[in-house]
Short mmCIF file of C-alpha atoms in Angstrom, two decimals:
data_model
loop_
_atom_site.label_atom_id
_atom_site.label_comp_id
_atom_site.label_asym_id
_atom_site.label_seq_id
_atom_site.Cartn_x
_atom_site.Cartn_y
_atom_site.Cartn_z
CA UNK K 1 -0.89 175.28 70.11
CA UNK K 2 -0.59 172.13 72.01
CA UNK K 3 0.29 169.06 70.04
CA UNK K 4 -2.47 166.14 70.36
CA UNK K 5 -2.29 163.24 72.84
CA UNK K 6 -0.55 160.28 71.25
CA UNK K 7 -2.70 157.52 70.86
CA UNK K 8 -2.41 154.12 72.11
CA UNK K 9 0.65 154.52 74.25
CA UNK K 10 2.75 150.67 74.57
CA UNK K 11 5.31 149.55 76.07
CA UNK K 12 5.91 147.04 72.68
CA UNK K 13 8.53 148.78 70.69
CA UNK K 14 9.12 148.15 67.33
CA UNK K 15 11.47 145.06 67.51
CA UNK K 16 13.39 145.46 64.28
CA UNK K 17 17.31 145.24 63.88
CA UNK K 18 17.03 146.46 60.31
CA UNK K 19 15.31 150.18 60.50
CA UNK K 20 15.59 151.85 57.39
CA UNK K 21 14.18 155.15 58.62
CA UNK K 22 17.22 157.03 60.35
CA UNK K 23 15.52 159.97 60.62
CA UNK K 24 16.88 162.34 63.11
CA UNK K 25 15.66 163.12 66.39
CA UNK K 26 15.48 167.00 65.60
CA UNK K 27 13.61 166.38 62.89
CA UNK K 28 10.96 163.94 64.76
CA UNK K 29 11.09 166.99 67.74
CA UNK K 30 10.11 169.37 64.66
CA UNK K 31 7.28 167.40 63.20
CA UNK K 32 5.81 166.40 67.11
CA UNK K 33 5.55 169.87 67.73
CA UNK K 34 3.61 170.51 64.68
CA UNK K 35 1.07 168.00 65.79
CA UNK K 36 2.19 165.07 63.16
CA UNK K 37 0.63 162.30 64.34
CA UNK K 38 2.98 159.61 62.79
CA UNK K 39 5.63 161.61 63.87
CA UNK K 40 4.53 161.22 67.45
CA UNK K 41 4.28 157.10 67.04
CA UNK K 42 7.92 156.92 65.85
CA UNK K 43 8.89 158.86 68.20
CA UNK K 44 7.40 156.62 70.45
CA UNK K 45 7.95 153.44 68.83
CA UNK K 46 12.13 154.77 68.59
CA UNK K 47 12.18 155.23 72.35
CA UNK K 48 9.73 152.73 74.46
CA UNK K 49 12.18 150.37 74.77
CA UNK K 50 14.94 152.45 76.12
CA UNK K 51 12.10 154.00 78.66
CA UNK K 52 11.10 150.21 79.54
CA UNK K 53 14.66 149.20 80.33
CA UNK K 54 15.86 152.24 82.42
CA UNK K 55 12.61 152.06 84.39
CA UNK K 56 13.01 148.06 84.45
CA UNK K 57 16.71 147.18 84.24
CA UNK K 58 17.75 150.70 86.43
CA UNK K 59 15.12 150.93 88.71
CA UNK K 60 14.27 147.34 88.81
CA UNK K 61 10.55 148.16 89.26
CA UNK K 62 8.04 145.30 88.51
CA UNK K 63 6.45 144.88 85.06
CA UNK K 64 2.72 146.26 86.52
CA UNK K 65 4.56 149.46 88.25
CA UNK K 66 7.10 149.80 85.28
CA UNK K 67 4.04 149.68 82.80
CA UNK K 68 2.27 153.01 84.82
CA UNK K 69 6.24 154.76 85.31
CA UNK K 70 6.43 154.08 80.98
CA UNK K 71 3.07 156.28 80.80
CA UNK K 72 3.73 158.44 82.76
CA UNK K 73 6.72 159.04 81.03
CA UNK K 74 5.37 159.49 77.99
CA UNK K 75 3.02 161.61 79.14
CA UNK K 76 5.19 164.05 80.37
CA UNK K 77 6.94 164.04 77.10
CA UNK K 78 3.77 165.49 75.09
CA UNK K 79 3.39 167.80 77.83
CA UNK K 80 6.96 169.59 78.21
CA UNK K 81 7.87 168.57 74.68
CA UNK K 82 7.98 172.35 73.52
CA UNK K 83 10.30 172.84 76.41
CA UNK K 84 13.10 170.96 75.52
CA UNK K 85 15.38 173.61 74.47
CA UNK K 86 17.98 171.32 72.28
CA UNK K 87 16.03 168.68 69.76
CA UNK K 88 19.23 166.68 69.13
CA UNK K 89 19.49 166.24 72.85
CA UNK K 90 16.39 164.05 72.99
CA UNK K 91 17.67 161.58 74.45
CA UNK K 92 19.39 162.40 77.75
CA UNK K 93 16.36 164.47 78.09
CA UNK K 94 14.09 161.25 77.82
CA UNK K 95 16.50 159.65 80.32
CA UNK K 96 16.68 162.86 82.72
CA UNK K 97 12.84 162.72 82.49
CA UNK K 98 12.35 159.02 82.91
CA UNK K 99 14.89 159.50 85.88
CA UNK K 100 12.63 161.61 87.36
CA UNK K 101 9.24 159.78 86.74
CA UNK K 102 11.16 156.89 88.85
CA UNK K 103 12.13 158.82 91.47
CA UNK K 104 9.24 160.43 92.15
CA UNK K 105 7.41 157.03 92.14
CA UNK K 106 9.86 155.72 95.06
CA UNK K 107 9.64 158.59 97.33
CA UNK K 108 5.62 158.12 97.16
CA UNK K 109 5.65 154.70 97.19
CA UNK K 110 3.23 153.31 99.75
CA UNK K 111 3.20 156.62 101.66
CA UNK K 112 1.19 159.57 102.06
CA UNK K 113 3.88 162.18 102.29
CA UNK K 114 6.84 161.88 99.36
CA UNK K 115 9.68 160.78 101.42
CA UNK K 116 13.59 161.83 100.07
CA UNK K 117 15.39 158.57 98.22
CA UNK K 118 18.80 158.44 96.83
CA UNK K 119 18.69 157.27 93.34
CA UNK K 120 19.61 153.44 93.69
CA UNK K 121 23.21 152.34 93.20
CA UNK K 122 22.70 150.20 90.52
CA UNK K 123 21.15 153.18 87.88
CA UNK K 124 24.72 155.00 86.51
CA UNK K 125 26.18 151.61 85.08
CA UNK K 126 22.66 150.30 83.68
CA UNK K 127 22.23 153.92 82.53
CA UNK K 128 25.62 153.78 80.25
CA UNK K 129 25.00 150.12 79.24
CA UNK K 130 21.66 151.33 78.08
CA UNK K 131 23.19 154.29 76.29
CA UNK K 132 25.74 152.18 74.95
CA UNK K 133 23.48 149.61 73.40
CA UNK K 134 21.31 152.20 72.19
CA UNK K 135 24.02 153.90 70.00
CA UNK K 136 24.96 150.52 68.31
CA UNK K 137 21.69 150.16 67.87
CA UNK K 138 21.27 153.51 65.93
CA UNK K 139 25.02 152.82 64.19
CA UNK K 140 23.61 149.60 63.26
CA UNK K 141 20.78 151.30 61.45
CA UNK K 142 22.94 153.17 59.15
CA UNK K 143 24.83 150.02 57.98
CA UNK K 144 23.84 148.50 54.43
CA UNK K 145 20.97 146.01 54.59
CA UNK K 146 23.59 143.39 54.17
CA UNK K 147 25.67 144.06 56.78
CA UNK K 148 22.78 144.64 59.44
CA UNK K 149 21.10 140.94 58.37
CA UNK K 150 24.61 139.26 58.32
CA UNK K 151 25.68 141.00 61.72
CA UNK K 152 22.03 139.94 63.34
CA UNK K 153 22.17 136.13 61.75
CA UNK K 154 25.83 135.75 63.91
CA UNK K 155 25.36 137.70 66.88
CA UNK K 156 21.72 137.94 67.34
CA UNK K 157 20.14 134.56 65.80
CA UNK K 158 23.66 132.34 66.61
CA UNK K 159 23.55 131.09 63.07
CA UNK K 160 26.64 129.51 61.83
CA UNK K 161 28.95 130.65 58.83
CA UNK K 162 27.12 127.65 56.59
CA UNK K 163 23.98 128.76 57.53
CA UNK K 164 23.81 132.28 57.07
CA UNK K 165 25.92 131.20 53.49
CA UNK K 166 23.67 128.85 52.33
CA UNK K 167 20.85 131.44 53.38
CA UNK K 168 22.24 134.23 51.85
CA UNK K 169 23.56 132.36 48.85
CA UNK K 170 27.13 132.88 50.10
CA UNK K 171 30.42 130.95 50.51
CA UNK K 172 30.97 129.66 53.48
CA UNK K 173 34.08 130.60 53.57
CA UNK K 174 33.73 134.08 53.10
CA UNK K 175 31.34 134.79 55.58
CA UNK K 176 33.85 135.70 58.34
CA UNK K 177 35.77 138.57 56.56
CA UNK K 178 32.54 140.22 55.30
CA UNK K 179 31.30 139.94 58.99
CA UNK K 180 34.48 141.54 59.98
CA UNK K 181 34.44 144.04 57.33
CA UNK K 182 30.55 144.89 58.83
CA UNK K 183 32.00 145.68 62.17
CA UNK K 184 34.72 147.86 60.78
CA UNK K 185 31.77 150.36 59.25
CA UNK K 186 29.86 149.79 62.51
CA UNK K 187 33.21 150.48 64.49
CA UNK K 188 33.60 153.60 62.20
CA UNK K 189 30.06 154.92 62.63
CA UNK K 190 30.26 154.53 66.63
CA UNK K 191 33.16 156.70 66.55
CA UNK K 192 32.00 159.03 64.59
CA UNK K 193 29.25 159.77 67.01
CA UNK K 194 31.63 159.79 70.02
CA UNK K 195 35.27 159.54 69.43
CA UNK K 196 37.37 156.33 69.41
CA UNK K 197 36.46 153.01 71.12
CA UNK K 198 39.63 151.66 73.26
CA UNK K 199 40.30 147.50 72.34
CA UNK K 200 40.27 145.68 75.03
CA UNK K 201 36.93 145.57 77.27
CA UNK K 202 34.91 147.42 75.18
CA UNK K 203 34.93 150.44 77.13
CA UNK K 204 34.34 153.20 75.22
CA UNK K 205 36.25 156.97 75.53
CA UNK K 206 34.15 159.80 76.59
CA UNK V 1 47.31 130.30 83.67
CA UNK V 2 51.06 131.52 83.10
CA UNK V 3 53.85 130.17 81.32
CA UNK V 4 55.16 127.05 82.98
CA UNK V 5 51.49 126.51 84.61
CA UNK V 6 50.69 123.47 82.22
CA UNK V 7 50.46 121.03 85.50
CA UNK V 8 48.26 123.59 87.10
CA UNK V 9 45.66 121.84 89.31
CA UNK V 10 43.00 123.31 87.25
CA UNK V 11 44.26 121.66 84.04
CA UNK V 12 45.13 118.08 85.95
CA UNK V 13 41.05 118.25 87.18
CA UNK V 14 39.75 118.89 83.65
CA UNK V 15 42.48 116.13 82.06
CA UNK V 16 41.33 113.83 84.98
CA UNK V 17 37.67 114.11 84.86
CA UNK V 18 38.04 112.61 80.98
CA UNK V 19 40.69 109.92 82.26
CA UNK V 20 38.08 108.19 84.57
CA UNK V 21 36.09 105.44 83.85
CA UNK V 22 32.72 106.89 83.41
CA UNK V 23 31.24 107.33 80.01
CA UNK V 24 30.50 111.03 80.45
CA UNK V 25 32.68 113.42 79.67
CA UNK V 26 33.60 111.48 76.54
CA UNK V 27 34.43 112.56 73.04
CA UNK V 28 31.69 115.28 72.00
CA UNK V 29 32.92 117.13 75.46
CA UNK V 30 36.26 116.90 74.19
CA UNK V 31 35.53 118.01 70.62
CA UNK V 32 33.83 121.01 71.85
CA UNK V 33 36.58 122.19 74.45
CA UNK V 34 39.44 121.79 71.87
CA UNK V 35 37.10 124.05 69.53
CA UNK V 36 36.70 126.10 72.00
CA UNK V 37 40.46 126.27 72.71
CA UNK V 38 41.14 126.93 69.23
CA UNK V 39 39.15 129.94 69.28
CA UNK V 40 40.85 131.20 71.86
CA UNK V 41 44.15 131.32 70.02
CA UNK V 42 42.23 133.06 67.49
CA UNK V 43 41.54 135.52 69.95
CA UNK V 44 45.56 135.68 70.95
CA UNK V 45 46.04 136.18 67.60
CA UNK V 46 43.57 138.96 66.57
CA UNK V 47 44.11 140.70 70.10
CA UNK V 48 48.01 141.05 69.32
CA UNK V 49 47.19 142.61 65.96
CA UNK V 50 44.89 144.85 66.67
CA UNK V 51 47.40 147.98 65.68
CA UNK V 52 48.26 146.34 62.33
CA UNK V 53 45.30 144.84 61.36
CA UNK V 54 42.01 146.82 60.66
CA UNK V 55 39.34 143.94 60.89
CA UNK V 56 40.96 142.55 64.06
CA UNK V 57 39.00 143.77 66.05
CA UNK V 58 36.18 142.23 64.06
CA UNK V 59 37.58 138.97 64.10
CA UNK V 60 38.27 139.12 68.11
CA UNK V 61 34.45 139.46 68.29
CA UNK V 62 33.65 136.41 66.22
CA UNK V 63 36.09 134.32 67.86
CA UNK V 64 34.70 135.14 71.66
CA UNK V 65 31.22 134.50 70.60
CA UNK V 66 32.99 131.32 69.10
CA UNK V 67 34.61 129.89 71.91
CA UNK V 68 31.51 130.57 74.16
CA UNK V 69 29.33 128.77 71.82
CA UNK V 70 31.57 125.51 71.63
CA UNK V 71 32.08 125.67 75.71
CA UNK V 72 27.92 125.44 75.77
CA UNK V 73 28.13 122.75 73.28
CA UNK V 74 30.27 120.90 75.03
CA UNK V 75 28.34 121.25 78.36
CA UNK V 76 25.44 119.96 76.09
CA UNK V 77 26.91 117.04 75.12
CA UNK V 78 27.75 115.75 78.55
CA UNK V 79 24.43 116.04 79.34
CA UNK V 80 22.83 115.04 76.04
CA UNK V 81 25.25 111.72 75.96
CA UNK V 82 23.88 111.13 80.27
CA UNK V 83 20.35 111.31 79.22
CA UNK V 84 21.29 109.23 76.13
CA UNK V 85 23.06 106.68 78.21
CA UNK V 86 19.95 106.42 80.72
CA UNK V 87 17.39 106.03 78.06
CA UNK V 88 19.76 102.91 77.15
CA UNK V 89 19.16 101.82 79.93
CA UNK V 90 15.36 101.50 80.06
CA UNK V 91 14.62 104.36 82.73
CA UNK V 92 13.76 107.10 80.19
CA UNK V 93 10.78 106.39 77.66
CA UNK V 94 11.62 108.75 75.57
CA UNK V 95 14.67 106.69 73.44
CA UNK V 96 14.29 107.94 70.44
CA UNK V 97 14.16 111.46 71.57
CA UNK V 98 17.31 111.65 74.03
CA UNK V 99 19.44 109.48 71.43
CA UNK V 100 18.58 111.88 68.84
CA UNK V 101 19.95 114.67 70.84
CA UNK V 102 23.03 112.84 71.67
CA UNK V 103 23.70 113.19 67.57
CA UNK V 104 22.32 116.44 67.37
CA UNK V 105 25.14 118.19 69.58
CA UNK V 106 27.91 116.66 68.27
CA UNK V 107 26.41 118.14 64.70
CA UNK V 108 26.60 121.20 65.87
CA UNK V 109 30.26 121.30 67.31
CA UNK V 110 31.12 119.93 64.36
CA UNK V 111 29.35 122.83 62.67
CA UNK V 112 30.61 125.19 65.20
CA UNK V 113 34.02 123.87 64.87
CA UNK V 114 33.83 124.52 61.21
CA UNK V 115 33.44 128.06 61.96
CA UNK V 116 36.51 128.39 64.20
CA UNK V 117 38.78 127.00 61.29
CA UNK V 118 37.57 129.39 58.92
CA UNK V 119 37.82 132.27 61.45
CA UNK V 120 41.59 130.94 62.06
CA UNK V 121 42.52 130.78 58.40
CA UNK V 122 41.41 134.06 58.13
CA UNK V 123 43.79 135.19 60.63
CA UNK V 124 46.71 133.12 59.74
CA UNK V 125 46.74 135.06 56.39
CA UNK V 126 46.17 138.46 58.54
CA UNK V 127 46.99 138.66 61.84
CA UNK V 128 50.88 139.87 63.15
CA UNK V 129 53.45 137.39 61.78
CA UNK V 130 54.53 136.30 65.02
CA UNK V 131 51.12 134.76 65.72
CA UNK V 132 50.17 132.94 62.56
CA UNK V 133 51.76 129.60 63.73
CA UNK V 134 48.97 130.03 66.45
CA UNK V 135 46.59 130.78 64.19
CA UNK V 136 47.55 128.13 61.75
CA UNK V 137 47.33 125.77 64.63
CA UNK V 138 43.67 126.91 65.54
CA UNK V 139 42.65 126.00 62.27
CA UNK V 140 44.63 122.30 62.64
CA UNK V 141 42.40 121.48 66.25
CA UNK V 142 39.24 123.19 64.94
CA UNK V 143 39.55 120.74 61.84
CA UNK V 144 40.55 117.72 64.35
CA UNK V 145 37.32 118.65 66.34
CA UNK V 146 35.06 118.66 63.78
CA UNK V 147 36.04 115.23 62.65
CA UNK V 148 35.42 113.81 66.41
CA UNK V 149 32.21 115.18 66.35
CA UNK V 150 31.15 113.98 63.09
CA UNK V 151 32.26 110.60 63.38
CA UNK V 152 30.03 111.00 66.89
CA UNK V 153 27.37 111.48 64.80
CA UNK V 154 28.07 108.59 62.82
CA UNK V 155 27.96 106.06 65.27
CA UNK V 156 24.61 107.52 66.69
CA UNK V 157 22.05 104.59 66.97
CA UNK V 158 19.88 107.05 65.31
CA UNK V 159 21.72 107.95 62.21
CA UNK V 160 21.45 106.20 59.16
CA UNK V 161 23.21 105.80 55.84
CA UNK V 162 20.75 108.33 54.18
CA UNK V 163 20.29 110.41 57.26
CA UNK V 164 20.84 114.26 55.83
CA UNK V 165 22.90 114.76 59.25
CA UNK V 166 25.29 112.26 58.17
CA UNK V 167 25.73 114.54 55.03
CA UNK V 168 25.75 117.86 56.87
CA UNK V 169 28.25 116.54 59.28
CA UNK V 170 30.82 115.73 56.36
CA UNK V 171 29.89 119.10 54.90
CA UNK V 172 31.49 120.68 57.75
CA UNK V 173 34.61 118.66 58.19
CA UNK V 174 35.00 119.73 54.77
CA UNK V 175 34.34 123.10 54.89
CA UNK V 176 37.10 122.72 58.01
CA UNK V 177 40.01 120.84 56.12
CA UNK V 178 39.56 123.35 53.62
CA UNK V 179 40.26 125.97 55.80
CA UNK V 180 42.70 124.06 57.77
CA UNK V 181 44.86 124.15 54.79
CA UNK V 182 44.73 127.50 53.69
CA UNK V 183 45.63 128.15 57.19
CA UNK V 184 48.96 126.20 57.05
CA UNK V 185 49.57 127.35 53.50
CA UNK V 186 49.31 131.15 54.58
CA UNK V 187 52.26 130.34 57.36
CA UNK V 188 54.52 129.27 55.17
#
C-alpha cells in the first residue's frame, strides 16, 4: 500500500535547539511506511533544513530554484521511501537523493536535451560541514535541558556568563565550568556516534 | 609571531596607531584588545592541557568565542567613539543616540572582559602547571580591562549617577577582581 502524500510540504524547519523527541530515524522510516501522518511531518520537519542547505549552500542554487529542487526532493522521498533498504541510513540516502534531484536540475537547466555536468567543486566540503553540523545538532538533542539552553545562551544567543546567571538564577562564576562540563557530554555523545574527535581544528576521525 | 618577534612590524603598527594624536583608537579599543589577548592565553593554556585535563577542550571553545567577541568590541568602539566624536561636533543630529553607544560598548567589554577572567581562573586552578602563571595572568589583564572600560562608561556624557549602567559596569569589574584573585591564589 502506498503511504499518503505529505501535506503541506515547507522549506521552514522546525527551528528549535532544544528537541526533546530523539526518536530514531528507523523508527520514523517504520511509522512513514505505515502511512502515519505525523510521522511523515517529523520526518519532514527533522530533515528540511539539511535538504535546504545542501541544495542552497552545495549547489548554490537560488532561493526560487532551491524551493522547487526541496519538493522535488521530498517528493521523491514518499515515492521510493519503501525502497530504502537500511532505515538507520536515512540520511546519506536523503543526501544521495537530494544529490541527485540537483544534478538532474543542472544538466536540464535551460536546455532541451539533459546535458552531462560534473557535480560542482564546492559540494564534498559543504556536504561534510553539513553532516558535521547535523550530528551536533542531533548530540545536542540528547543533552539535559540544561545543558542544551546554557550551551545555546553562549554560543548561539552570545549571552555573557552574568547574563545567562542572572537568567538562569546562577552564579556567575560558575557558569564557565558547567558550560565546559556540557561540552564534555556533547564531546562524549559525538564520539559515540563516530569515534574520537582529534583537538586541534576540529576535524573529526572517520 | 615567534619568540624574540616582540618588535615585529605588525606589533610596532598596532602600538603606533594608539601612540598618535588622534582620539580614535583610544581606551575602549585598548580595553577590548588586551581582553582579547587575555583570552588568548587562556587558549595557550587549555590547548597545552588538553591530555591532562578533561574539560579543556571545553574551555578552549569558550575562550575562542571569547577573544573573537572582545576583537569585535573593540572594532566597535573605534567606531562608536568616531561617530561619538562627530556628533560633538555638531555634524550628526543624532547626539544623544551616538553618545549613548559610545557607553554602551565599553559596557560590554567590560562585561565581556568579565567573562575572560572567570574563564582564566578556571584554568589557573586546572590547566597543566606549567601554564597557570599564564593563566593567572589572563585573569590579571582581563580584570585591568574591565576597569578601563567601566571607568569609560563613567565619564560618558550620557551616564549619570543613577544610571543602572553605571551599576552594571561595577558589577562586572567585580565579578572580574573576584576572579582575578582566585586566579593568583590557585598559582601559588
Amino acid at each position: 500500500m502506498r503511504p499518503r502524500r505529505p501535506r503541506g510540504l515547507s522549506t521552514q524547519a522546525a527551528d528549535s535547539c532544544f528537541d526533546q523527541d530523539v526518536t530514531q530515524d528507523s523508527e520514523l522510516v517504520a511509522r512513514c511506511l505505515k502511512d502515519d501522518p505525523a510521522a511523515w511531518e517529523e520526518l519532514v520537519a527533522r530533515y528540511s533544513r539539511y535538504v535546504y542547505a545542501i541544495v542552497v549552500q552545495a549547489y548554490r542554487f537560488s532561493d526560487h530554484d532551491a524551493e522547487d529542487a526541496f519538493q522535488d526532493v521530498f517528493l521523491r522521498v514518499y515515492d521510493r521511501l519503501g525502497s530504502l533498504r537500511d532505515p538507520e541510513a536515512f540520511r546519506p540516502w536523503i543526501a544521495q537523493l537530494t544529490r541527485r534531484v540537483c544534478l538532474d536540475r543542472l544538466s536540464h537547466a535551460g536546455r532541451e536535451e539533459p546535458a552531462e555536468v560534473v557535480e560542482p567543486p564546492q559540494v564534498e566540503a559543504a556536504l561534510d560541514e553539513l553532516d558535521e553540523a547535523f550530528d551536533i545538532h542531533e548530540a545536542l538533542a540528547t543533552l539535559p535541558g540544561n545543558c542544551r539552553e546554557i550551551l545555546d545562551r553562549f554560543f548561539t544567543r552570545d549571552e555573557s556568563y552574568r547574563t545567562i546567571g542572572d537568567a538562569l538564577e546562577l552564579p556567575a562564576g560558575t557558569i564557565a565550568s558547567r558550560i565546559s562540563r556540557c561540552l564534555v557530554k556533547l564531546r562524549d555523545e559525538l564520539e559515540g556516534r563516530s569515534g574520537p574527535i582529534l583537538e586541534s581544528g576540529g576535524q573529526r576521525e572517520r | 609571531m615567534q619568540t624574540g618577534d616582540a618588535t615585529s612590524p605588525a606589533l610596532a603598527e598596532i602600538l603606533d596607531g594608539f601612540a598618535r594624536d588622534l582620539p580614535a583608537p583610544g581606551g575602549g579599543t585598548a580595553a577590548g584588545i588586551v581582553a582579547a589577548l587575555a583570552a588568548a592565553l587562556v587558549t595557550k593554556a587549555a590547548h597545552a592541557s588538553s591530555e591532562s585535563w578533561t574539560e579543556a577542550a571545553g574551555v578552549l571553545a569558550q575562550a575562542s568565542l571569547l577573544r573573537d567577541r572582545c576583537v569585535r568590541l573593540a572594532d566597535a568602539d573605534a567606531r562608536a567613539f568616531a561617530a561619538a566624536l562627530s556628533a560633538l561636533d555638531g555634524k550628526d543630529e543624532a547626539l544623544v543616540d551616538r553618545l549613548d553607544q559610545a557607553a554602551e560598548v565599553p559596557l560590554q567589554i567590560a562585561d565581556a572582559a568579565a567573562d575572560v577572567a572567570a574563564l582564566a581562573a578556571v584554568a589557573a586552578e586546572c590547566c597543566e602547571g606549567a601554564f597557570r602563571a599564564d593563566a593567572a595572568t589572563a585573569a590579571v589583564f582581563a580584570e585591568a580591562a574591565a576597569r578601563a572600560a567601566a571607568r569609560l562608561v563613567e565619564v560618558n556624557l550620557t551616564v549619570t549617577g543613577g544610571d543602572p549602567r553605571l551599576h552594571r559596569a561595577q558589577r562586572f569589574v567585580a565579578d572580574a577582581a573576584a576572579s582575578a584573585a582566585r586566579a593568583l591564589d590557585a598559582g601559588r
